[in-house]
Short mmCIF file of C-alpha atoms in Angstrom, two decimals:
data_model
loop_
_atom_site.label_atom_id
_atom_site.label_comp_id
_atom_site.label_asym_id
_atom_site.label_seq_id
_atom_site.Cartn_x
_atom_site.Cartn_y
_atom_site.Cartn_z
CA MET A 222 101.35 142.73 113.50
CA ALA A 223 99.99 139.93 115.65
CA PRO A 224 97.59 139.84 118.55
CA SER A 225 99.04 138.73 121.87
CA VAL A 226 99.15 134.98 122.28
CA SER A 227 99.67 133.13 125.53
CA VAL A 228 99.65 129.56 124.27
CA LEU A 229 100.24 128.45 120.70
CA SER A 230 99.50 125.00 119.40
CA SER A 231 102.33 123.19 117.68
CA VAL A 232 102.60 120.28 115.33
CA ASP A 233 105.88 118.42 115.32
CA SER A 234 107.27 115.01 114.67
CA SER A 235 109.29 113.24 117.32
CA THR A 236 111.27 111.26 114.80
CA SER A 237 114.07 112.38 112.52
CA SER A 238 113.12 109.78 109.94
CA VAL A 239 113.57 110.81 106.32
CA THR A 240 110.06 109.52 105.64
CA GLN A 241 108.29 112.12 107.80
CA ALA A 242 107.89 115.88 107.39
CA ARG A 243 108.21 118.14 110.42
CA LEU A 244 106.74 121.56 111.14
CA PRO A 245 108.27 124.29 113.30
CA LYS A 246 107.30 124.44 116.96
CA LEU A 247 105.17 127.51 117.50
CA SER A 248 105.82 129.61 120.58
CA PRO A 249 105.60 133.29 121.49
CA GLU A 250 109.38 133.45 120.99
CA PHE A 251 109.08 131.99 117.49
CA ILE A 252 106.43 134.55 116.53
CA ALA A 253 108.42 137.45 117.96
CA GLN A 254 111.57 136.34 116.17
CA HIS A 255 110.10 135.69 112.72
CA TYR A 256 107.08 138.00 112.63
CA PRO A 257 108.09 141.23 114.43
CA SER A 258 105.56 144.01 114.71
CA GLU A 259 107.19 146.14 111.99
CA THR A 260 106.48 143.49 109.34
CA LYS A 261 103.18 142.95 107.61
CA LEU A 262 102.20 139.71 105.91
CA LEU A 263 100.64 140.30 102.50
CA HIS A 264 100.32 136.88 100.89
CA VAL A 265 101.24 133.24 101.50
CA HIS A 266 101.76 130.46 98.98
CA LEU A 267 101.42 126.98 100.50
CA VAL A 268 102.61 124.21 98.18
CA HIS A 269 102.36 120.79 99.78
CA ARG A 270 102.86 117.16 98.89
CA HIS A 271 99.97 114.79 99.48
CA GLY A 272 99.92 112.76 102.66
CA GLU A 273 101.08 109.21 103.29
CA ARG A 274 99.88 106.71 100.73
CA THR A 275 100.26 103.07 99.86
CA PRO A 276 102.96 102.08 97.35
CA SER A 277 102.16 102.83 93.72
CA SER A 278 102.25 99.12 92.95
CA HIS A 279 103.04 95.78 94.55
CA LEU A 280 106.64 95.39 93.36
CA PHE A 281 108.12 93.72 96.45
CA PRO A 282 105.66 91.08 97.71
CA THR A 283 108.41 89.52 99.82
CA ILE A 284 108.36 92.50 102.21
CA SER A 285 105.12 94.34 101.48
CA PRO A 286 101.61 93.02 102.21
CA LYS A 287 99.24 92.60 99.31
CA HIS A 288 96.44 94.21 101.30
CA TRP A 289 97.14 97.50 103.03
CA ASN A 290 94.39 97.94 105.60
CA PHE A 291 94.90 101.61 106.41
CA CYS A 292 91.86 103.16 104.73
CA ALA A 293 88.97 102.60 107.12
CA GLN A 294 88.08 106.27 107.33
CA GLY A 295 88.96 106.99 103.71
CA ASN A 296 86.81 104.24 102.28
CA ARG A 297 83.83 105.35 104.37
CA LEU A 298 84.25 108.93 103.18
CA TYR A 299 84.91 108.02 99.57
CA ALA A 300 81.31 108.00 98.33
CA ASP A 301 80.69 111.50 99.69
CA PHE A 302 84.00 112.67 98.25
CA ALA A 303 83.21 111.30 94.79
CA LYS A 304 79.85 113.04 94.88
CA ALA A 305 81.39 116.32 96.01
CA VAL A 306 84.07 116.52 93.31
CA LYS A 307 81.43 116.53 90.60
CA VAL A 308 81.12 120.24 91.28
CA TYR A 309 84.84 121.04 91.28
CA ALA A 310 85.82 124.16 89.34
CA LEU A 311 87.98 124.36 86.26
CA ASP A 312 90.68 126.97 86.62
CA ALA A 313 89.41 130.23 85.16
CA ASP A 314 92.81 130.95 83.62
CA VAL A 315 92.75 127.73 81.63
CA GLY A 316 89.29 127.70 80.11
CA ARG A 317 86.59 125.06 80.01
CA ASP A 318 87.14 121.58 78.72
CA GLY A 319 84.06 119.68 77.63
CA ASN A 320 85.69 116.39 78.67
CA SER A 321 86.85 117.58 82.05
CA HIS A 322 84.35 115.45 83.96
CA GLN A 323 85.45 112.29 82.22
CA GLN A 324 89.08 113.27 82.63
CA TRP A 325 88.68 113.64 86.39
CA HIS A 326 86.81 110.39 86.84
CA SER A 327 89.48 108.49 84.93
CA TYR A 328 91.70 109.10 87.97
CA MET A 329 89.15 108.02 90.54
CA PHE A 330 90.10 104.96 92.55
CA LYS A 331 88.20 101.72 92.42
CA PRO A 332 88.94 99.11 95.10
CA GLU A 333 90.23 96.55 92.62
CA ASN A 334 92.44 98.88 90.58
CA SER A 335 95.76 100.60 91.13
CA GLU A 336 96.52 103.99 89.71
CA LYS A 337 98.40 103.85 86.43
CA SER A 338 101.67 105.74 86.14
CA SER A 339 104.44 105.95 83.58
CA ILE A 340 107.00 105.70 86.39
CA PHE A 341 105.49 102.83 88.35
CA PRO A 342 103.90 100.21 86.07
CA LYS A 343 101.36 97.75 87.40
CA ASP A 344 103.77 94.92 88.20
CA ASN A 345 102.93 91.93 90.39
CA SER A 346 99.91 93.72 91.84
CA SER A 347 97.94 90.47 92.00
CA LYS A 348 100.69 88.41 93.66
CA ALA A 349 101.11 87.75 97.34
CA HIS A 350 104.09 86.22 99.09
CA LYS A 351 103.54 82.85 100.73
CA ASN A 352 104.06 84.42 104.16
CA ASP A 353 101.65 87.29 103.51
CA MET A 354 98.79 86.93 106.01
CA SER A 355 96.98 90.16 105.08
CA GLN A 356 93.29 89.91 104.24
CA PHE A 357 91.05 92.03 102.04
CA THR A 358 88.63 93.96 104.25
CA ALA A 359 86.51 97.09 104.13
CA ASP A 360 89.64 98.94 105.32
CA THR A 361 91.82 97.80 102.39
CA CYS A 362 93.42 100.56 100.32
CA ALA A 363 94.12 100.63 96.61
CA PHE A 364 97.70 101.05 95.49
CA GLY A 365 98.72 104.71 95.49
CA GLN A 366 95.75 105.67 97.68
CA LEU A 367 95.89 108.27 100.45
CA THR A 368 95.65 106.38 103.74
CA ASP A 369 94.13 107.40 107.04
CA VAL A 370 97.67 108.19 108.21
CA GLY A 371 98.00 110.61 105.30
CA ARG A 372 94.68 112.21 106.14
CA GLN A 373 95.89 112.82 109.69
CA SER A 374 99.14 114.35 108.42
CA LEU A 375 97.34 116.84 106.18
CA THR A 376 94.86 117.67 108.92
CA ALA A 377 97.86 118.40 111.13
CA LEU A 378 99.32 120.63 108.41
CA GLY A 379 96.06 122.54 108.22
CA THR A 380 95.93 122.80 112.01
CA HIS A 381 99.42 124.29 111.96
CA MET A 382 98.37 126.84 109.34
CA ARG A 383 95.43 127.79 111.53
CA ALA A 384 97.60 128.13 114.64
CA LEU A 385 100.07 130.35 112.82
CA TYR A 386 98.09 132.44 110.35
CA MET A 387 94.81 132.75 112.24
CA ASP A 388 95.41 132.35 115.97
CA ALA A 389 98.89 133.87 116.22
CA LEU A 390 99.06 136.40 113.39
CA GLY A 391 95.40 137.19 112.68
CA PHE A 392 96.25 137.10 108.98
CA LEU A 393 93.39 134.83 107.91
CA PRO A 394 89.85 135.15 109.27
CA ALA A 395 88.65 132.35 111.53
CA VAL A 396 85.65 131.94 109.20
CA PRO A 397 86.19 132.42 105.46
CA SER A 398 84.66 135.57 104.01
CA PRO A 399 82.03 135.04 101.30
CA GLY A 400 82.85 136.07 97.76
CA ASP A 401 80.81 138.23 95.43
CA ASP A 402 77.06 137.57 95.64
CA ASN A 403 77.72 135.30 98.63
CA GLY A 404 79.67 132.95 96.39
CA PRO A 405 82.68 130.78 97.31
CA THR A 406 85.24 132.47 99.52
CA GLU A 407 87.95 134.53 97.87
CA ASP A 408 90.24 134.49 100.91
CA LEU A 409 91.88 131.35 99.51
CA TYR A 410 92.90 130.22 96.04
CA LEU A 411 92.86 126.42 96.02
CA ARG A 412 94.27 124.14 93.36
CA THR A 413 95.11 120.46 93.16
CA THR A 414 96.26 117.99 90.57
CA SER A 415 93.71 115.52 89.26
CA PHE A 416 95.09 112.70 91.43
CA THR A 417 92.62 111.64 94.08
CA ARG A 418 95.27 111.55 96.80
CA ALA A 419 96.16 115.20 96.10
CA PHE A 420 92.51 116.30 96.04
CA GLU A 421 91.71 114.50 99.28
CA SER A 422 94.89 115.86 100.90
CA LEU A 423 93.70 119.39 100.15
CA GLN A 424 90.31 118.48 101.59
CA HIS A 425 91.89 117.43 104.90
CA ALA A 426 94.25 120.40 105.03
CA LEU A 427 91.17 122.63 104.82
CA GLY A 428 89.55 120.53 107.53
CA GLY A 429 92.51 121.26 109.79
CA MET A 430 92.35 124.98 109.01
CA TYR A 431 88.59 125.23 109.54
CA PRO A 432 87.51 122.35 111.81
CA HIS A 433 84.19 123.79 113.03
CA LEU A 434 82.67 125.98 110.34
CA PRO A 435 79.10 127.27 110.73
CA ALA A 436 76.54 125.69 108.44
CA ASP A 437 76.12 128.91 106.49
CA SER A 438 79.84 129.34 105.76
CA PRO A 439 80.79 130.03 102.13
CA LEU A 440 81.92 127.20 99.92
CA PHE A 441 85.50 126.57 98.85
CA ARG A 442 86.20 126.72 95.13
CA ILE A 443 88.79 124.07 94.23
CA ASN A 444 90.48 124.41 90.86
CA VAL A 445 91.69 121.48 88.79
CA ARG A 446 93.50 121.91 85.50
CA PRO A 447 93.48 119.34 82.70
CA ARG A 448 96.63 117.23 82.80
CA SER A 449 97.89 118.72 79.52
CA VAL A 450 98.22 122.20 81.06
CA ASP A 451 98.74 121.38 84.74
CA ASN A 452 102.00 122.88 85.99
CA LEU A 453 101.88 121.03 89.33
CA TYR A 454 102.80 117.66 87.82
CA PRO A 455 105.46 116.68 85.25
CA ASN A 456 104.24 116.37 81.69
CA TYR A 457 105.29 112.81 80.91
CA HIS A 458 103.69 113.10 77.48
CA CYS A 459 106.29 115.67 76.39
CA LYS A 460 109.01 113.75 74.58
CA ILE A 461 111.48 116.61 74.92
CA ILE A 462 111.10 116.79 78.71
CA ASN A 463 111.46 113.01 78.92
CA ARG A 464 114.61 113.13 76.82
CA LEU A 465 116.13 115.95 78.85
CA HIS A 466 115.29 114.10 82.05
CA LYS A 467 116.94 110.88 80.90
CA GLU A 468 120.06 112.72 79.75
CA SER A 469 120.29 114.69 82.98
CA THR A 470 119.66 111.56 85.07
CA ILE A 471 122.73 109.96 83.52
CA GLU A 472 124.76 113.08 84.35
CA SER A 473 123.40 113.19 87.91
CA ILE A 474 124.19 109.55 88.61
CA ALA A 475 127.71 110.08 87.21
CA LEU A 476 128.32 112.74 89.88
CA PHE A 477 127.73 110.10 92.58
CA ALA A 478 128.77 107.06 90.52
CA GLU A 479 130.80 105.23 93.16
CA ASP A 480 128.26 105.65 95.99
CA HIS A 481 125.36 104.92 93.63
CA ALA A 482 126.93 101.63 92.53
CA ALA A 483 127.69 100.75 96.16
CA LEU A 484 124.03 101.24 97.10
CA HIS A 485 122.84 98.96 94.31
CA LYS A 486 125.34 96.36 95.41
CA ASP A 487 124.09 96.55 99.01
CA ILE A 488 120.44 96.33 97.94
CA LEU A 489 121.25 93.16 96.01
CA GLN A 490 122.62 91.71 99.25
CA VAL A 491 119.17 91.98 100.86
CA PRO A 492 117.46 88.64 100.12
CA SER A 493 113.93 90.04 100.25
CA LEU A 494 114.78 92.70 97.66
CA ARG A 495 117.23 90.90 95.39
CA GLU A 496 114.98 89.26 92.81
CA ALA A 497 112.68 92.21 92.09
CA PHE A 498 115.50 94.77 92.24
CA GLU A 499 117.69 92.77 89.90
CA ALA A 500 114.83 92.65 87.40
CA LYS A 501 114.44 96.43 87.65
CA LEU A 502 118.15 96.99 87.09
CA LYS A 503 117.90 95.07 83.84
CA ARG A 504 114.87 97.00 82.63
CA GLN A 505 115.23 100.54 83.99
CA THR A 506 118.58 101.29 85.60
CA GLY A 507 117.95 105.03 86.01
CA TYR A 508 115.03 104.68 88.44
CA ALA A 509 115.98 101.45 90.22
CA SER A 510 116.46 103.01 93.69
CA LEU A 511 113.15 104.84 93.35
CA TYR A 512 111.26 101.55 93.11
CA VAL A 513 112.67 100.47 96.46
CA TRP A 514 111.96 103.87 97.99
CA ASP A 515 108.33 103.83 96.88
CA THR A 516 107.67 100.68 98.91
CA VAL A 517 110.05 101.17 101.84
CA SER A 518 109.04 104.77 102.57
CA SER A 519 105.36 103.81 102.60
CA MET A 520 106.00 100.86 104.92
CA ARG A 521 108.10 102.93 107.32
CA SER A 522 105.48 105.71 107.37
CA HIS A 523 102.77 103.21 108.36
CA GLY A 524 104.79 101.40 111.01
CA LEU A 525 105.04 98.14 109.06
CA PRO A 526 108.00 95.93 109.97
CA LEU A 527 110.93 95.78 107.56
CA PRO A 528 113.63 93.11 107.34
CA LYS A 529 116.53 93.84 109.67
CA GLU A 530 118.82 94.39 106.67
CA ILE A 531 116.71 97.43 105.68
CA ASP A 532 117.87 99.66 108.51
CA ASP A 533 117.83 103.44 108.94
CA GLU A 534 121.18 103.87 107.22
CA LEU A 535 120.08 101.96 104.12
CA ILE A 536 116.74 103.81 104.02
CA ALA A 537 118.55 107.16 104.13
CA ARG A 538 120.81 106.09 101.25
CA VAL A 539 117.83 104.90 99.20
CA SER A 540 116.14 108.25 99.82
CA LYS A 541 119.24 110.13 98.68
CA PHE A 542 119.73 108.19 95.47
CA SER A 543 116.06 108.19 94.60
CA ALA A 544 116.42 111.98 94.64
CA VAL A 545 119.62 111.73 92.60
CA GLU A 546 117.90 109.54 90.01
CA TYR A 547 114.67 111.46 89.72
CA LEU A 548 114.75 114.93 91.35
CA HIS A 549 118.41 115.88 91.05
CA PRO A 550 118.25 116.09 87.22
CA THR A 551 116.12 119.21 87.61
CA MET A 552 118.82 120.73 89.82
CA ASN A 553 121.44 119.70 87.30
CA SER A 554 119.76 121.13 84.18
CA THR A 555 118.46 124.67 83.85
CA LYS A 556 116.76 123.76 80.57
CA LEU A 557 114.86 120.93 82.22
CA ALA A 558 113.89 123.12 85.18
CA ARG A 559 112.61 125.87 82.87
CA MET A 560 110.42 123.43 80.97
CA GLN A 561 109.30 121.22 83.85
CA ILE A 562 108.62 123.64 86.71
CA GLY A 563 109.19 127.08 85.12
CA PRO A 564 105.46 127.59 84.35
CA LEU A 565 104.56 127.14 88.04
CA VAL A 566 107.32 129.51 89.15
CA ARG A 567 105.99 132.03 86.65
CA GLU A 568 102.53 131.71 88.23
CA LEU A 569 103.95 132.21 91.73
CA ALA A 570 105.74 135.38 90.56
CA ASP A 571 102.49 136.64 89.02
CA ASN A 572 100.75 136.16 92.36
CA VAL A 573 103.46 138.13 94.17
CA VAL A 574 103.12 141.01 91.70
CA CYS A 575 99.32 140.97 92.07
CA ALA A 576 99.57 141.12 95.87
CA ILE A 577 101.97 144.09 95.72
CA GLU A 578 99.72 145.97 93.30
CA ALA A 579 96.75 145.37 95.58
CA ASP A 580 98.76 146.60 98.56
CA ARG A 581 99.54 149.77 96.62
CA GLY A 582 95.87 150.22 95.77
CA ILE A 583 96.51 150.20 92.06
CA GLU A 584 93.21 150.28 90.20
CA ALA A 585 94.71 148.33 87.33
CA SER A 586 94.77 145.18 89.45
CA LYS A 587 91.85 143.09 88.23
CA GLN A 588 90.65 141.99 91.63
CA HIS A 589 91.76 141.82 95.22
CA PRO A 590 94.01 138.75 95.42
CA PRO A 591 93.42 135.96 97.93
CA LYS A 592 95.38 136.08 101.16
CA MET A 593 96.64 132.53 100.70
CA SER A 594 97.11 130.28 97.67
CA ILE A 595 97.23 126.54 98.41
CA TYR A 596 98.55 124.09 95.84
CA SER A 597 98.15 120.37 96.54
CA GLY A 598 100.78 118.46 94.61
CA HIS A 599 103.41 115.78 94.79
CA ASP A 600 107.05 115.07 95.56
CA THR A 601 107.65 115.93 91.92
CA THR A 602 106.23 119.39 92.68
CA ILE A 603 108.21 120.05 95.87
CA GLY A 604 111.55 118.68 94.66
CA PRO A 605 111.89 120.81 91.49
CA LEU A 606 110.77 123.93 93.38
CA LEU A 607 113.51 123.35 95.94
CA ALA A 608 115.92 123.05 93.03
CA ILE A 609 114.74 126.40 91.66
CA PHE A 610 115.29 127.94 95.09
CA GLY A 611 118.84 126.58 95.14
CA ASP A 612 118.28 124.43 98.18
CA ASP A 613 119.76 121.06 99.08
CA LEU A 614 116.87 118.76 100.03
CA ALA A 615 118.84 117.62 103.06
CA GLY A 616 119.36 121.10 104.41
CA SER A 617 122.60 122.50 102.97
CA PRO A 618 121.79 125.51 100.77
CA LEU A 619 123.71 125.28 97.52
CA LEU A 620 123.38 126.91 94.15
CA THR A 621 124.14 123.98 91.87
CA THR A 622 124.94 120.43 92.88
CA PRO A 623 123.56 119.41 96.32
CA ALA A 624 125.90 117.34 98.43
CA ASN A 625 123.20 115.23 100.02
CA PRO A 626 119.80 115.44 98.31
CA MET A 627 116.86 113.76 100.03
CA TRP A 628 113.41 112.83 98.81
CA PRO A 629 110.66 115.17 100.10
CA PRO A 630 108.71 113.24 102.76
CA PHE A 631 104.95 112.76 102.64
CA SER A 632 103.03 115.96 103.49
CA SER A 633 106.12 118.11 102.91
CA SER A 634 105.29 121.76 102.42
CA LEU A 635 106.79 124.94 101.02
CA ARG A 636 105.47 128.29 102.27
CA ILE A 637 106.38 131.41 100.31
CA GLU A 638 105.57 134.49 102.39
CA LEU A 639 105.38 138.00 100.94
CA LEU A 640 106.23 140.51 103.67
CA LYS A 641 106.20 144.30 103.86
CA ASP A 642 108.43 146.38 106.10
CA SER A 643 108.53 150.14 105.59
CA THR A 644 110.47 151.00 108.76
CA SER A 645 113.57 148.77 108.99
CA PRO A 646 116.69 150.09 107.24
CA TYR A 647 116.99 148.84 103.67
CA PRO A 648 120.37 147.41 102.61
CA THR A 649 122.69 150.21 101.54
CA VAL A 650 125.01 148.03 99.48
CA GLN A 651 124.35 146.27 96.21
CA PRO A 652 124.52 142.50 96.13
CA SER A 653 127.38 141.04 94.12
CA TRP A 654 125.06 139.86 91.34
CA ALA A 655 123.36 143.22 90.82
CA GLY A 656 126.03 145.00 88.82
CA ASP A 657 124.55 147.97 87.02
CA LEU A 658 120.90 148.11 88.05
CA ALA A 659 120.14 150.03 84.88
CA ASN A 660 119.56 146.72 83.13
CA HIS A 661 116.45 146.39 85.31
CA SER A 662 114.63 148.59 82.80
CA GLU A 663 115.99 147.03 79.63
CA ASP A 664 114.13 144.58 77.43
CA LEU A 665 114.74 141.46 79.50
CA SER A 666 114.15 139.14 76.54
CA THR A 667 117.44 140.42 75.06
CA ILE A 668 119.39 139.50 78.20
CA PRO A 669 120.59 135.88 78.66
CA PRO A 670 118.41 134.12 81.27
CA GLU A 671 121.27 133.60 83.74
CA GLU A 672 121.98 137.36 83.74
CA ARG A 673 118.42 138.56 84.26
CA ILE A 674 117.59 140.38 87.46
CA ARG A 675 113.87 139.67 87.41
CA PRO A 676 111.57 137.19 85.64
CA LEU A 677 110.19 138.20 82.26
CA ASN A 678 106.64 138.31 83.57
CA VAL A 679 107.39 140.93 86.24
CA PRO A 680 106.22 144.19 84.64
CA ASP A 681 108.11 147.48 84.51
CA SER A 682 105.10 149.12 86.17
CA LEU A 683 106.17 147.54 89.46
CA TYR A 684 109.17 149.90 89.37
CA ARG A 685 107.34 152.91 87.88
CA TRP A 686 105.27 153.73 90.92
CA ALA A 687 105.15 156.43 93.56
CA PRO A 688 102.65 156.94 96.42
CA GLY A 689 99.74 159.24 95.60
CA ARG A 690 100.08 158.97 91.83
CA THR A 691 96.89 158.53 89.80
CA GLY A 692 96.23 157.56 86.23
CA ASN A 693 96.26 161.23 85.22
CA SER A 694 99.64 161.93 86.78
CA SER A 695 102.76 162.34 84.70
CA PRO A 696 104.73 159.14 84.03
CA VAL A 697 106.92 157.95 86.90
CA PRO A 698 110.59 157.37 85.99
CA PHE A 699 111.88 153.83 86.31
CA ASN A 700 113.13 153.35 89.88
CA PRO A 701 114.90 150.06 90.65
CA ARG A 702 114.38 150.70 94.38
CA ALA A 703 110.64 151.18 94.16
CA THR A 704 110.08 147.71 95.67
CA ARG A 705 112.34 148.23 98.67
CA ASP A 706 109.51 147.72 101.20
CA TYR A 707 108.81 144.14 100.05
CA TYR A 708 110.50 140.92 101.10
CA VAL A 709 110.06 137.18 100.50
CA ARG A 710 110.73 134.31 102.90
CA ILE A 711 110.45 130.62 102.07
CA TRP A 712 109.89 127.84 104.59
CA TYR A 713 110.46 124.16 103.81
CA ASN A 714 108.78 122.04 106.49
CA ASP A 715 110.36 123.18 109.79
CA ARG A 716 113.17 125.39 108.48
CA SER A 717 113.63 128.52 106.44
CA VAL A 718 115.33 128.27 103.04
CA GLN A 719 118.33 130.50 102.35
CA LEU A 720 118.23 131.36 98.67
CA PRO A 721 121.76 131.71 97.23
CA ALA A 722 120.90 135.04 95.56
CA CYS A 723 119.92 136.44 98.97
CA ARG A 724 123.09 135.65 100.91
CA ASP A 725 124.77 138.99 100.20
CA PRO A 726 124.05 141.74 102.76
CA GLY A 727 122.52 143.83 99.98
CA ALA A 728 119.93 141.17 99.15
CA HIS A 729 118.23 140.39 102.46
CA HIS A 730 116.46 142.02 105.38
CA SER A 731 118.80 144.05 107.58
CA LYS A 732 117.36 142.65 110.83
CA LEU A 733 115.71 139.30 110.00
CA GLY A 734 118.75 137.95 108.17
CA SER A 735 119.52 136.07 104.97
CA SER A 736 116.41 133.89 105.07
CA VAL A 737 114.28 136.98 104.35
CA CYS A 738 115.10 138.05 100.78
CA THR A 739 114.60 141.46 99.33
CA LEU A 740 112.04 141.22 96.57
CA ASP A 741 114.83 141.77 94.04
CA GLY A 742 116.83 138.94 95.62
CA PHE A 743 113.90 136.58 95.24
CA PHE A 744 113.31 137.70 91.65
CA LYS A 745 116.99 137.22 90.85
CA GLN A 746 116.92 133.65 92.20
CA ILE A 747 114.02 132.58 90.00
CA ALA A 748 114.60 134.81 86.93
CA ARG A 749 116.59 132.35 84.81
CA PHE A 750 113.99 129.63 85.29
CA VAL A 751 111.02 131.62 83.96
CA PRO A 752 110.93 131.59 80.15
CA SER A 753 108.57 133.58 77.97
CA GLU A 754 106.15 131.71 75.71
CA SER A 755 108.29 132.50 72.67
CA GLU A 756 111.43 131.27 74.46
CA THR A 757 109.66 128.05 75.39
CA ILE A 758 108.67 127.46 71.77
CA GLN A 759 112.16 128.27 70.54
CA GLU A 760 113.81 126.00 73.10
CA ARG A 761 111.52 123.10 72.26
CA LEU A 762 112.10 123.53 68.53
CA ALA A 763 115.85 123.65 69.05
CA LEU A 764 115.82 120.55 71.23
CA ALA A 765 113.51 118.70 68.84
CA ASN A 766 115.92 119.35 65.97
CA ALA A 767 119.03 118.55 67.97
#
């Protein structure tokens, strides 16, 4: 599958800090182990969090400077960036919005403003502690802004993608291929949320992937969806989702009640945190740890000194309980996961189906799919996806309640690889969850979500296929093993994710192990989280009337 490689570049972090994302070390041994010659890579989803940023607001002036001078490069590039995004593309699947330009610019940074958010209000942003010696300069960042450190992290992520998928595997071309009529390249599908830090992170990831493009190289089309239909970011305007989240947050905290209370007690013992944290406890108990994490993680990521009381052990605990307060509810509630992240999972499944149809040469496929789809999002994109995949954020794969959830670090990434292997032996036993595979061909909408074997949007035609058949051939009987050549592997930063549905010997690759799911294993894992449009409407009506 891959050309011979003598030396492979690697991007890795030397620290085990919970505030930094790591990537696997690339070596010839790594390539041989994970990408043997009998496998073929068909498509890659890359979903990443934006890079390091400043805190969302200035909540703890006793420990955090008022002026964060980490944006020298970013501020110089900003004018060109603002000019460039005027030609960004609306997603073709969403339709055109006459106010899209104004909507995008409402999220543009101005030096004197912080980004507004329903989670982090603009508190104390104009105050500075008496010992704060920071000065406003041309390098000063806005609150919530991608810093030069974050730009470097995303460039490193892009460099890693280049080293793996271009240099080692030859999967992507070194120079993007032009699209129809010499238009933007169709090798990549690129999408970002409307937050500037996410857009700029994507920009730098592409810079790492293609550092020295010829002047006549094709453009990149970057898609941005209006906030109301963007599935990369939680819809805070949906009252039902907010209600479910609050209810599930209470349940999640109750699972760790003793340790959660102990953390709050210890935070209140830190003089530099006490006053602001106590005020947050009175106003918004559910997200109190998250306020501390927002500031502390940013400071640690930028090498800023912290009081001695805020040591590694306390930081790790704050990370855990920030995840418990805000990300764990998605793991704890299937209903919330279906509504909050289900639409994105549905889109990922659609992309997998499209790539398989293209591999089969099916004329019905509308167009040849891109080789890689890159989604630039947030911690609130990565965390819920890990919940869907049944993974503990700290590394212990679990199906329901994670023992030690951790907040996804800046520049964290998920890679979902679609592989094909027509030569290795396929599992000869059925996984324990399969039961009677005849229900594969039934009307899935009549089957309870938790019992479904594949998502509702995966068509029967995927299983009614045989090589050499044309549109004039007689109908192909439903064959639940028609997808046996296809596998899915998911990477989270520097490790592979073991999906619970793929642990059984009948649900993963016979040679590459449980981290490489059969396609059916992957579909089984995500099936209950992908509702149909009618189910979504029905669920929302039921919850609204509850």
